[in-house]
Amino acid sequence: QLQAYGGGLVQAGGSLRLSCAASGRTFSSYVMGWFRQAPGKEREFVAAISWSGGGTVYADSVKGRFTISRDDAKNTVYLQMNSLKPEDTAVYSCAAGNRITAQRLEYNYWGQGTLVTVSS
């Protein structure tokens, strides 16, 4: 089971750190990803990190502003979001899969999301 938290309301230019806590199983051998879904839009890929933490992939829209990391001792994945923009407003969800990819169908386990609202 995965649960994302840490969302909230922030002004444009601000920062937030999202966390995704895993329970019920160990996700240390899985690729972990973050996705987001804005109102009226399809879910889109944000970032992913390999099981070792040595490989990361980002959507072009967040590259240079967001950083994904993981702490397997805590069974937790993080998404540090800086320089937030109103267009980053969405429900952010974490997911676990077997390979590092932006394709959401490749992720087998999904958690409930957390809402991030960026005001202008």
Short mmCIF file of N, CA, C and O in Angstrom, two decimals:
data_model
loop_
_atom_site.label_atom_id
_atom_site.label_comp_id
_atom_site.label_asym_id
_atom_site.label_seq_id
_atom_site.Cartn_x
_atom_site.Cartn_y
_atom_site.Cartn_z
N GLN A 1 0.84 -1.19 0.00
CA GLN A 1 0.00 0.00 0.00
C GLN A 1 0.89 1.25 0.00
O GLN A 1 1.90 1.29 0.69
N LEU A 2 0.51 2.21 -0.82
CA LEU A 2 1.26 3.45 -0.92
C LEU A 2 0.36 4.62 -0.53
O LEU A 2 -0.82 4.64 -0.88
N GLN A 3 0.91 5.57 0.15
CA GLN A 3 0.14 6.74 0.56
C GLN A 3 0.99 7.99 0.38
O GLN A 3 2.06 8.10 0.99
N ALA A 4 0.51 8.91 -0.44
CA ALA A 4 1.22 10.17 -0.65
C ALA A 4 0.67 11.22 0.31
O ALA A 4 -0.53 11.23 0.61
N TYR A 5 1.55 12.07 0.80
CA TYR A 5 1.12 13.17 1.67
C TYR A 5 2.12 14.31 1.55
O TYR A 5 3.19 14.16 0.95
N GLY A 6 1.72 15.45 2.11
CA GLY A 6 2.60 16.61 2.08
C GLY A 6 2.10 17.72 1.18
O GLY A 6 2.73 18.77 1.07
N GLY A 7 0.97 17.50 0.50
CA GLY A 7 0.44 18.53 -0.37
C GLY A 7 -0.13 19.68 0.43
O GLY A 7 -0.23 19.64 1.65
N GLY A 8 -0.52 20.72 -0.29
CA GLY A 8 -1.08 21.88 0.36
C GLY A 8 -1.16 23.05 -0.59
O GLY A 8 -0.98 22.89 -1.80
N LEU A 9 -1.42 24.22 -0.02
CA LEU A 9 -1.51 25.45 -0.79
C LEU A 9 -0.21 26.22 -0.66
O LEU A 9 0.27 26.45 0.46
N VAL A 10 0.35 26.63 -1.77
CA VAL A 10 1.61 27.37 -1.76
C VAL A 10 1.56 28.45 -2.85
O VAL A 10 0.88 28.27 -3.86
N GLN A 11 2.25 29.54 -2.61
CA GLN A 11 2.30 30.59 -3.62
C GLN A 11 3.30 30.24 -4.72
O GLN A 11 4.25 29.48 -4.50
N ALA A 12 3.07 30.80 -5.88
CA ALA A 12 4.00 30.59 -6.99
C ALA A 12 5.41 31.00 -6.56
O ALA A 12 5.60 32.01 -5.88
N GLY A 13 6.37 30.17 -6.94
CA GLY A 13 7.75 30.40 -6.54
C GLY A 13 8.15 29.68 -5.27
O GLY A 13 9.34 29.61 -4.93
N GLY A 14 7.15 29.15 -4.58
CA GLY A 14 7.41 28.45 -3.32
C GLY A 14 7.82 27.00 -3.52
O GLY A 14 7.99 26.53 -4.66
N SER A 15 7.96 26.30 -2.39
CA SER A 15 8.42 24.92 -2.41
C SER A 15 7.52 24.04 -1.55
O SER A 15 6.90 24.52 -0.59
N LEU A 16 7.50 22.77 -1.90
CA LEU A 16 6.83 21.75 -1.10
C LEU A 16 7.61 20.46 -1.25
O LEU A 16 8.24 20.23 -2.28
N ARG A 17 7.55 19.62 -0.23
CA ARG A 17 8.12 18.29 -0.34
C ARG A 17 7.03 17.26 -0.11
O ARG A 17 6.41 17.24 0.96
N LEU A 18 6.81 16.44 -1.10
CA LEU A 18 5.85 15.36 -0.98
C LEU A 18 6.56 14.09 -0.53
O LEU A 18 7.72 13.86 -0.86
N SER A 19 5.83 13.29 0.21
CA SER A 19 6.34 11.99 0.65
C SER A 19 5.38 10.90 0.22
O SER A 19 4.17 11.12 0.12
N CYS A 20 5.92 9.74 -0.02
CA CYS A 20 5.12 8.57 -0.36
C CYS A 20 5.59 7.44 0.54
O CYS A 20 6.71 6.95 0.39
N ALA A 21 4.74 7.07 1.47
CA ALA A 21 5.09 6.03 2.43
C ALA A 21 4.50 4.70 2.00
O ALA A 21 3.32 4.62 1.62
N ALA A 22 5.30 3.66 2.06
CA ALA A 22 4.86 2.32 1.69
C ALA A 22 4.62 1.49 2.94
O ALA A 22 5.36 1.59 3.92
N SER A 23 3.61 0.67 2.89
CA SER A 23 3.32 -0.23 4.00
C SER A 23 2.81 -1.55 3.44
O SER A 23 2.33 -1.62 2.32
N GLY A 24 2.94 -2.57 4.21
CA GLY A 24 2.43 -3.87 3.79
C GLY A 24 3.41 -4.68 2.98
O GLY A 24 3.30 -5.90 2.91
N ARG A 25 4.34 -4.03 2.32
CA ARG A 25 5.39 -4.71 1.59
C ARG A 25 6.58 -3.78 1.46
O ARG A 25 6.43 -2.58 1.62
N THR A 26 7.72 -4.36 1.12
CA THR A 26 8.91 -3.55 0.91
C THR A 26 9.02 -3.19 -0.56
O THR A 26 8.93 -4.06 -1.42
N PHE A 27 9.21 -1.91 -0.81
CA PHE A 27 9.30 -1.44 -2.18
C PHE A 27 10.73 -1.11 -2.59
O PHE A 27 10.94 -0.47 -3.62
N SER A 28 11.69 -1.57 -1.81
CA SER A 28 13.08 -1.22 -2.09
C SER A 28 13.57 -1.78 -3.42
O SER A 28 14.52 -1.25 -4.00
N SER A 29 12.95 -2.83 -3.93
CA SER A 29 13.39 -3.42 -5.19
C SER A 29 12.56 -2.93 -6.38
O SER A 29 12.71 -3.43 -7.49
N TYR A 30 11.71 -1.94 -6.13
CA TYR A 30 10.86 -1.41 -7.19
C TYR A 30 11.33 -0.04 -7.65
O TYR A 30 11.89 0.74 -6.89
N VAL A 31 11.05 0.24 -8.91
CA VAL A 31 11.13 1.61 -9.41
C VAL A 31 9.94 2.37 -8.82
O VAL A 31 8.83 1.84 -8.74
N MET A 32 10.20 3.57 -8.39
CA MET A 32 9.13 4.40 -7.82
C MET A 32 8.93 5.63 -8.69
O MET A 32 9.90 6.25 -9.15
N GLY A 33 7.67 5.97 -8.91
CA GLY A 33 7.37 7.12 -9.75
C GLY A 33 6.35 8.04 -9.12
O GLY A 33 5.60 7.65 -8.22
N TRP A 34 6.36 9.27 -9.59
CA TRP A 34 5.35 10.26 -9.22
C TRP A 34 4.61 10.66 -10.49
O TRP A 34 5.21 10.90 -11.54
N PHE A 35 3.30 10.74 -10.37
CA PHE A 35 2.43 11.20 -11.43
C PHE A 35 1.53 12.28 -10.88
O PHE A 35 1.37 12.40 -9.65
N ARG A 36 0.92 13.05 -11.76
CA ARG A 36 -0.02 14.08 -11.31
C ARG A 36 -1.18 14.18 -12.29
O ARG A 36 -1.05 13.86 -13.47
N GLN A 37 -2.29 14.63 -11.74
CA GLN A 37 -3.49 14.82 -12.56
C GLN A 37 -4.14 16.13 -12.19
O GLN A 37 -4.60 16.30 -11.04
N ALA A 38 -4.16 17.04 -13.15
CA ALA A 38 -4.80 18.33 -12.96
C ALA A 38 -6.28 18.20 -13.32
O ALA A 38 -6.67 17.31 -14.07
N PRO A 39 -7.12 19.09 -12.81
CA PRO A 39 -8.55 19.03 -13.11
C PRO A 39 -8.81 19.05 -14.61
O PRO A 39 -8.28 19.91 -15.33
N GLY A 40 -9.60 18.09 -15.07
CA GLY A 40 -9.95 18.04 -16.48
C GLY A 40 -8.87 17.52 -17.40
O GLY A 40 -9.05 17.55 -18.62
N LYS A 41 -7.77 17.06 -16.84
CA LYS A 41 -6.67 16.57 -17.66
C LYS A 41 -6.34 15.13 -17.33
O LYS A 41 -6.71 14.61 -16.26
N GLU A 42 -5.60 14.49 -18.22
CA GLU A 42 -5.17 13.12 -17.97
C GLU A 42 -4.00 13.10 -16.99
O GLU A 42 -3.26 14.07 -16.86
N ARG A 43 -3.86 11.95 -16.35
CA ARG A 43 -2.73 11.78 -15.45
C ARG A 43 -1.44 11.82 -16.27
O ARG A 43 -1.35 11.22 -17.33
N GLU A 44 -0.44 12.52 -15.76
CA GLU A 44 0.82 12.64 -16.48
C GLU A 44 2.00 12.30 -15.58
O GLU A 44 1.96 12.47 -14.37
N PHE A 45 3.04 11.83 -16.22
CA PHE A 45 4.27 11.46 -15.53
C PHE A 45 4.99 12.70 -15.03
O PHE A 45 5.04 13.73 -15.70
N VAL A 46 5.59 12.57 -13.84
CA VAL A 46 6.37 13.67 -13.27
C VAL A 46 7.83 13.25 -13.13
O VAL A 46 8.73 13.93 -13.64
N ALA A 47 8.08 12.15 -12.43
CA ALA A 47 9.45 11.72 -12.17
C ALA A 47 9.47 10.26 -11.74
O ALA A 47 8.47 9.74 -11.26
N ALA A 48 10.62 9.61 -11.91
CA ALA A 48 10.79 8.24 -11.46
C ALA A 48 12.22 8.03 -11.00
O ALA A 48 13.14 8.74 -11.44
N ILE A 49 12.39 7.06 -10.12
CA ILE A 49 13.71 6.76 -9.58
C ILE A 49 13.90 5.25 -9.57
O ILE A 49 12.99 4.49 -9.25
N SER A 50 15.10 4.81 -9.92
CA SER A 50 15.38 3.38 -9.99
C SER A 50 15.43 2.78 -8.59
O SER A 50 15.48 3.48 -7.58
N TRP A 51 15.44 1.44 -8.54
CA TRP A 51 15.41 0.77 -7.24
C TRP A 51 16.67 1.09 -6.44
O TRP A 51 16.64 1.14 -5.21
N SER A 52 17.78 1.36 -7.12
CA SER A 52 19.02 1.67 -6.41
C SER A 52 19.13 3.14 -6.06
O SER A 52 19.99 3.53 -5.27
N GLY A 53 18.27 3.94 -6.67
CA GLY A 53 18.36 5.38 -6.46
C GLY A 53 19.37 6.06 -7.36
O GLY A 53 19.50 7.28 -7.36
N GLY A 54 20.07 5.25 -8.17
CA GLY A 54 21.12 5.81 -9.01
C GLY A 54 20.63 6.38 -10.32
O GLY A 54 21.38 7.08 -11.01
N GLY A 55 19.41 6.07 -10.67
CA GLY A 55 18.87 6.56 -11.93
C GLY A 55 17.58 7.31 -11.72
O GLY A 55 16.70 6.87 -10.95
N THR A 56 17.44 8.47 -12.38
CA THR A 56 16.22 9.25 -12.26
C THR A 56 15.81 9.74 -13.64
O THR A 56 16.64 9.93 -14.53
N VAL A 57 14.51 9.94 -13.79
CA VAL A 57 13.94 10.47 -15.03
C VAL A 57 12.91 11.52 -14.65
O VAL A 57 12.16 11.33 -13.68
N TYR A 58 12.86 12.61 -15.41
CA TYR A 58 11.92 13.69 -15.13
C TYR A 58 11.17 14.10 -16.40
O TYR A 58 11.71 14.03 -17.50
N ALA A 59 9.96 14.55 -16.19
CA ALA A 59 9.24 15.18 -17.28
C ALA A 59 9.92 16.51 -17.59
O ALA A 59 10.45 17.18 -16.69
N ASP A 60 9.89 16.91 -18.85
CA ASP A 60 10.54 18.16 -19.23
C ASP A 60 9.97 19.35 -18.45
O ASP A 60 10.68 20.30 -18.15
N SER A 61 8.68 19.28 -18.15
CA SER A 61 8.01 20.40 -17.49
C SER A 61 8.50 20.65 -16.06
O SER A 61 8.28 21.73 -15.51
N VAL A 62 9.15 19.65 -15.45
CA VAL A 62 9.59 19.81 -14.05
C VAL A 62 11.11 19.71 -13.90
O VAL A 62 11.63 19.93 -12.81
N LYS A 63 11.79 19.40 -14.99
CA LYS A 63 13.24 19.22 -14.94
C LYS A 63 13.91 20.49 -14.44
O LYS A 63 13.61 21.59 -14.89
N GLY A 64 14.81 20.32 -13.47
CA GLY A 64 15.51 21.46 -12.90
C GLY A 64 14.78 22.10 -11.74
O GLY A 64 15.37 22.93 -11.02
N ARG A 65 13.53 21.73 -11.53
CA ARG A 65 12.76 22.30 -10.41
C ARG A 65 12.40 21.24 -9.38
O ARG A 65 12.31 21.53 -8.19
N PHE A 66 12.14 20.02 -9.84
CA PHE A 66 11.74 18.93 -8.95
C PHE A 66 12.88 17.93 -8.80
O PHE A 66 13.64 17.70 -9.73
N THR A 67 12.94 17.31 -7.62
CA THR A 67 13.94 16.27 -7.37
C THR A 67 13.27 15.09 -6.68
O THR A 67 12.63 15.27 -5.64
N ILE A 68 13.45 13.92 -7.25
CA ILE A 68 12.92 12.70 -6.64
C ILE A 68 14.05 11.99 -5.91
O ILE A 68 15.19 11.97 -6.37
N SER A 69 13.72 11.44 -4.75
CA SER A 69 14.71 10.69 -3.98
C SER A 69 13.99 9.60 -3.19
O SER A 69 12.76 9.59 -3.12
N ARG A 70 14.77 8.70 -2.63
CA ARG A 70 14.15 7.61 -1.86
C ARG A 70 15.00 7.27 -0.65
O ARG A 70 16.22 7.41 -0.68
N ASP A 71 14.34 6.82 0.40
CA ASP A 71 14.99 6.35 1.61
C ASP A 71 14.39 4.98 1.89
O ASP A 71 13.31 4.87 2.49
N ASP A 72 15.07 3.94 1.45
CA ASP A 72 14.53 2.60 1.58
C ASP A 72 14.48 2.14 3.04
O ASP A 72 13.67 1.28 3.39
N ALA A 73 15.31 2.69 3.88
CA ALA A 73 15.25 2.34 5.30
C ALA A 73 13.93 2.78 5.90
O ALA A 73 13.42 2.16 6.85
N LYS A 74 13.36 3.84 5.34
CA LYS A 74 12.07 4.34 5.81
C LYS A 74 10.94 3.93 4.87
O LYS A 74 9.79 4.32 5.10
N ASN A 75 11.27 3.19 3.81
CA ASN A 75 10.26 2.77 2.83
C ASN A 75 9.48 3.97 2.31
O ASN A 75 8.24 3.93 2.19
N THR A 76 10.21 5.02 2.00
CA THR A 76 9.58 6.29 1.62
C THR A 76 10.29 6.89 0.40
O THR A 76 11.51 6.81 0.29
N VAL A 77 9.49 7.47 -0.48
CA VAL A 77 9.99 8.20 -1.64
C VAL A 77 9.57 9.66 -1.50
O VAL A 77 8.46 9.94 -1.00
N TYR A 78 10.42 10.55 -1.93
CA TYR A 78 10.15 11.98 -1.79
C TYR A 78 10.12 12.66 -3.15
O TYR A 78 10.75 12.22 -4.09
N LEU A 79 9.41 13.78 -3.19
CA LEU A 79 9.45 14.65 -4.36
C LEU A 79 9.59 16.08 -3.84
O LEU A 79 8.64 16.64 -3.28
N GLN A 80 10.79 16.61 -3.99
CA GLN A 80 11.04 17.99 -3.61
C GLN A 80 10.67 18.88 -4.79
O GLN A 80 11.20 18.71 -5.88
N MET A 81 9.77 19.80 -4.55
CA MET A 81 9.27 20.66 -5.62
C MET A 81 9.62 22.11 -5.30
O MET A 81 9.17 22.64 -4.28
N ASN A 82 10.43 22.70 -6.15
CA ASN A 82 10.85 24.09 -5.98
C ASN A 82 10.35 24.93 -7.14
O ASN A 82 9.96 24.41 -8.18
N SER A 83 10.37 26.23 -6.94
CA SER A 83 9.94 27.16 -8.00
C SER A 83 8.60 26.76 -8.58
O SER A 83 8.43 26.70 -9.80
N LEU A 84 7.67 26.50 -7.72
CA LEU A 84 6.36 26.01 -8.15
C LEU A 84 5.62 27.06 -8.97
O LEU A 84 5.73 28.27 -8.73
N LYS A 85 4.85 26.55 -9.93
CA LYS A 85 4.08 27.39 -10.83
C LYS A 85 2.60 27.02 -10.71
O LYS A 85 2.28 25.88 -10.34
N PRO A 86 1.71 27.92 -11.04
CA PRO A 86 0.27 27.58 -11.00
C PRO A 86 -0.06 26.34 -11.82
O PRO A 86 -0.95 25.56 -11.43
N GLU A 87 0.64 26.12 -12.90
CA GLU A 87 0.37 24.94 -13.73
C GLU A 87 0.83 23.63 -13.09
O GLU A 87 0.57 22.55 -13.64
N ASP A 88 1.50 23.71 -11.97
CA ASP A 88 1.85 22.50 -11.21
C ASP A 88 0.69 22.02 -10.33
O ASP A 88 0.78 20.96 -9.71
N THR A 89 -0.36 22.81 -10.27
CA THR A 89 -1.53 22.43 -9.47
C THR A 89 -2.12 21.12 -9.97
O THR A 89 -2.45 20.99 -11.15
N ALA A 90 -2.23 20.14 -9.06
CA ALA A 90 -2.72 18.81 -9.43
C ALA A 90 -2.77 17.93 -8.20
O ALA A 90 -2.24 18.30 -7.14
N VAL A 91 -3.38 16.77 -8.37
CA VAL A 91 -3.28 15.72 -7.37
C VAL A 91 -2.08 14.86 -7.74
O VAL A 91 -2.00 14.34 -8.85
N TYR A 92 -1.16 14.73 -6.81
CA TYR A 92 0.08 14.00 -7.04
C TYR A 92 -0.04 12.61 -6.40
O TYR A 92 -0.38 12.49 -5.22
N SER A 93 0.31 11.60 -7.18
CA SER A 93 0.24 10.22 -6.70
C SER A 93 1.56 9.52 -6.93
O SER A 93 2.28 9.84 -7.88
N CYS A 94 1.86 8.57 -6.08
CA CYS A 94 3.07 7.77 -6.27
C CYS A 94 2.69 6.37 -6.74
O CYS A 94 1.56 5.92 -6.54
N ALA A 95 3.65 5.72 -7.37
CA ALA A 95 3.40 4.40 -7.92
C ALA A 95 4.68 3.59 -7.93
O ALA A 95 5.78 4.16 -7.90
N ALA A 96 4.54 2.28 -7.98
CA ALA A 96 5.69 1.37 -7.99
C ALA A 96 5.62 0.47 -9.21
O ALA A 96 4.54 -0.02 -9.57
N GLY A 97 6.77 0.25 -9.83
CA GLY A 97 6.82 -0.59 -11.01
C GLY A 97 8.13 -1.33 -11.11
O GLY A 97 8.96 -1.27 -10.19
N ASN A 98 8.33 -2.00 -12.25
CA ASN A 98 9.51 -2.83 -12.41
C ASN A 98 10.58 -2.21 -13.29
O ASN A 98 11.70 -2.72 -13.33
N ARG A 99 10.24 -1.15 -14.02
CA ARG A 99 11.27 -0.51 -14.81
C ARG A 99 11.04 0.98 -14.83
O ARG A 99 9.90 1.44 -14.72
N ILE A 100 12.11 1.71 -15.00
CA ILE A 100 12.03 3.17 -14.94
C ILE A 100 11.51 3.67 -16.29
O ILE A 100 12.12 3.51 -17.33
N THR A 101 10.33 4.26 -16.24
CA THR A 101 9.64 4.67 -17.45
C THR A 101 8.61 5.73 -17.12
O THR A 101 8.16 5.83 -15.97
N ALA A 102 8.22 6.49 -18.13
CA ALA A 102 7.18 7.49 -17.96
C ALA A 102 5.80 6.91 -18.25
O ALA A 102 4.80 7.59 -18.07
N GLN A 103 5.75 5.66 -18.69
CA GLN A 103 4.48 5.05 -19.07
C GLN A 103 3.72 4.56 -17.83
O GLN A 103 4.17 3.63 -17.15
N ARG A 104 2.59 5.15 -17.56
CA ARG A 104 1.87 4.81 -16.32
C ARG A 104 1.39 3.38 -16.29
O ARG A 104 1.23 2.80 -15.22
N LEU A 105 1.17 2.78 -17.46
CA LEU A 105 0.70 1.39 -17.48
C LEU A 105 1.76 0.41 -17.00
O LEU A 105 1.45 -0.74 -16.70
N GLU A 106 3.01 0.86 -16.92
CA GLU A 106 4.10 0.00 -16.45
C GLU A 106 4.17 -0.05 -14.93
O GLU A 106 4.96 -0.82 -14.38
N TYR A 107 3.36 0.74 -14.27
CA TYR A 107 3.39 0.78 -12.81
C TYR A 107 2.24 -0.06 -12.26
O TYR A 107 1.09 0.09 -12.66
N ASN A 108 2.55 -0.96 -11.33
CA ASN A 108 1.59 -1.95 -10.87
C ASN A 108 0.87 -1.56 -9.58
O ASN A 108 -0.23 -2.03 -9.32
N TYR A 109 1.52 -0.75 -8.78
CA TYR A 109 0.95 -0.37 -7.49
C TYR A 109 0.80 1.15 -7.45
O TYR A 109 1.73 1.88 -7.79
N TRP A 110 -0.36 1.57 -7.00
CA TRP A 110 -0.67 3.00 -6.95
C TRP A 110 -1.17 3.36 -5.56
O TRP A 110 -1.88 2.59 -4.91
N GLY A 111 -0.83 4.56 -5.15
CA GLY A 111 -1.31 5.05 -3.87
C GLY A 111 -2.31 6.19 -4.07
O GLY A 111 -2.46 6.72 -5.17
N GLN A 112 -2.98 6.53 -3.00
CA GLN A 112 -3.88 7.69 -3.04
C GLN A 112 -3.04 8.96 -3.11
O GLN A 112 -1.95 9.02 -2.56
N GLY A 113 -3.57 9.94 -3.78
CA GLY A 113 -2.81 11.15 -4.03
C GLY A 113 -2.97 12.21 -2.97
O GLY A 113 -3.76 12.10 -2.02
N THR A 114 -2.19 13.25 -3.17
CA THR A 114 -2.25 14.42 -2.30
C THR A 114 -2.35 15.66 -3.19
O THR A 114 -1.67 15.75 -4.21
N LEU A 115 -3.19 16.60 -2.79
CA LEU A 115 -3.47 17.76 -3.63
C LEU A 115 -2.44 18.86 -3.40
O LEU A 115 -2.19 19.26 -2.25
N VAL A 116 -1.90 19.36 -4.50
CA VAL A 116 -1.00 20.51 -4.47
C VAL A 116 -1.68 21.63 -5.23
O VAL A 116 -2.07 21.46 -6.39
N THR A 117 -1.82 22.76 -4.57
CA THR A 117 -2.43 23.94 -5.19
C THR A 117 -1.43 25.08 -5.15
O THR A 117 -0.95 25.46 -4.07
N VAL A 118 -1.12 25.62 -6.33
CA VAL A 118 -0.16 26.72 -6.42
C VAL A 118 -0.92 27.97 -6.85
O VAL A 118 -1.50 28.01 -7.94
N SER A 119 -0.91 28.97 -6.02
CA SER A 119 -1.62 30.21 -6.32
C SER A 119 -0.69 31.21 -6.99
O SER A 119 0.51 31.25 -6.72
N SER A 120 -1.27 32.01 -7.87
CA SER A 120 -0.45 33.00 -8.60
C SER A 120 -0.35 34.31 -7.85
O SER A 120 -1.04 34.54 -6.87
#
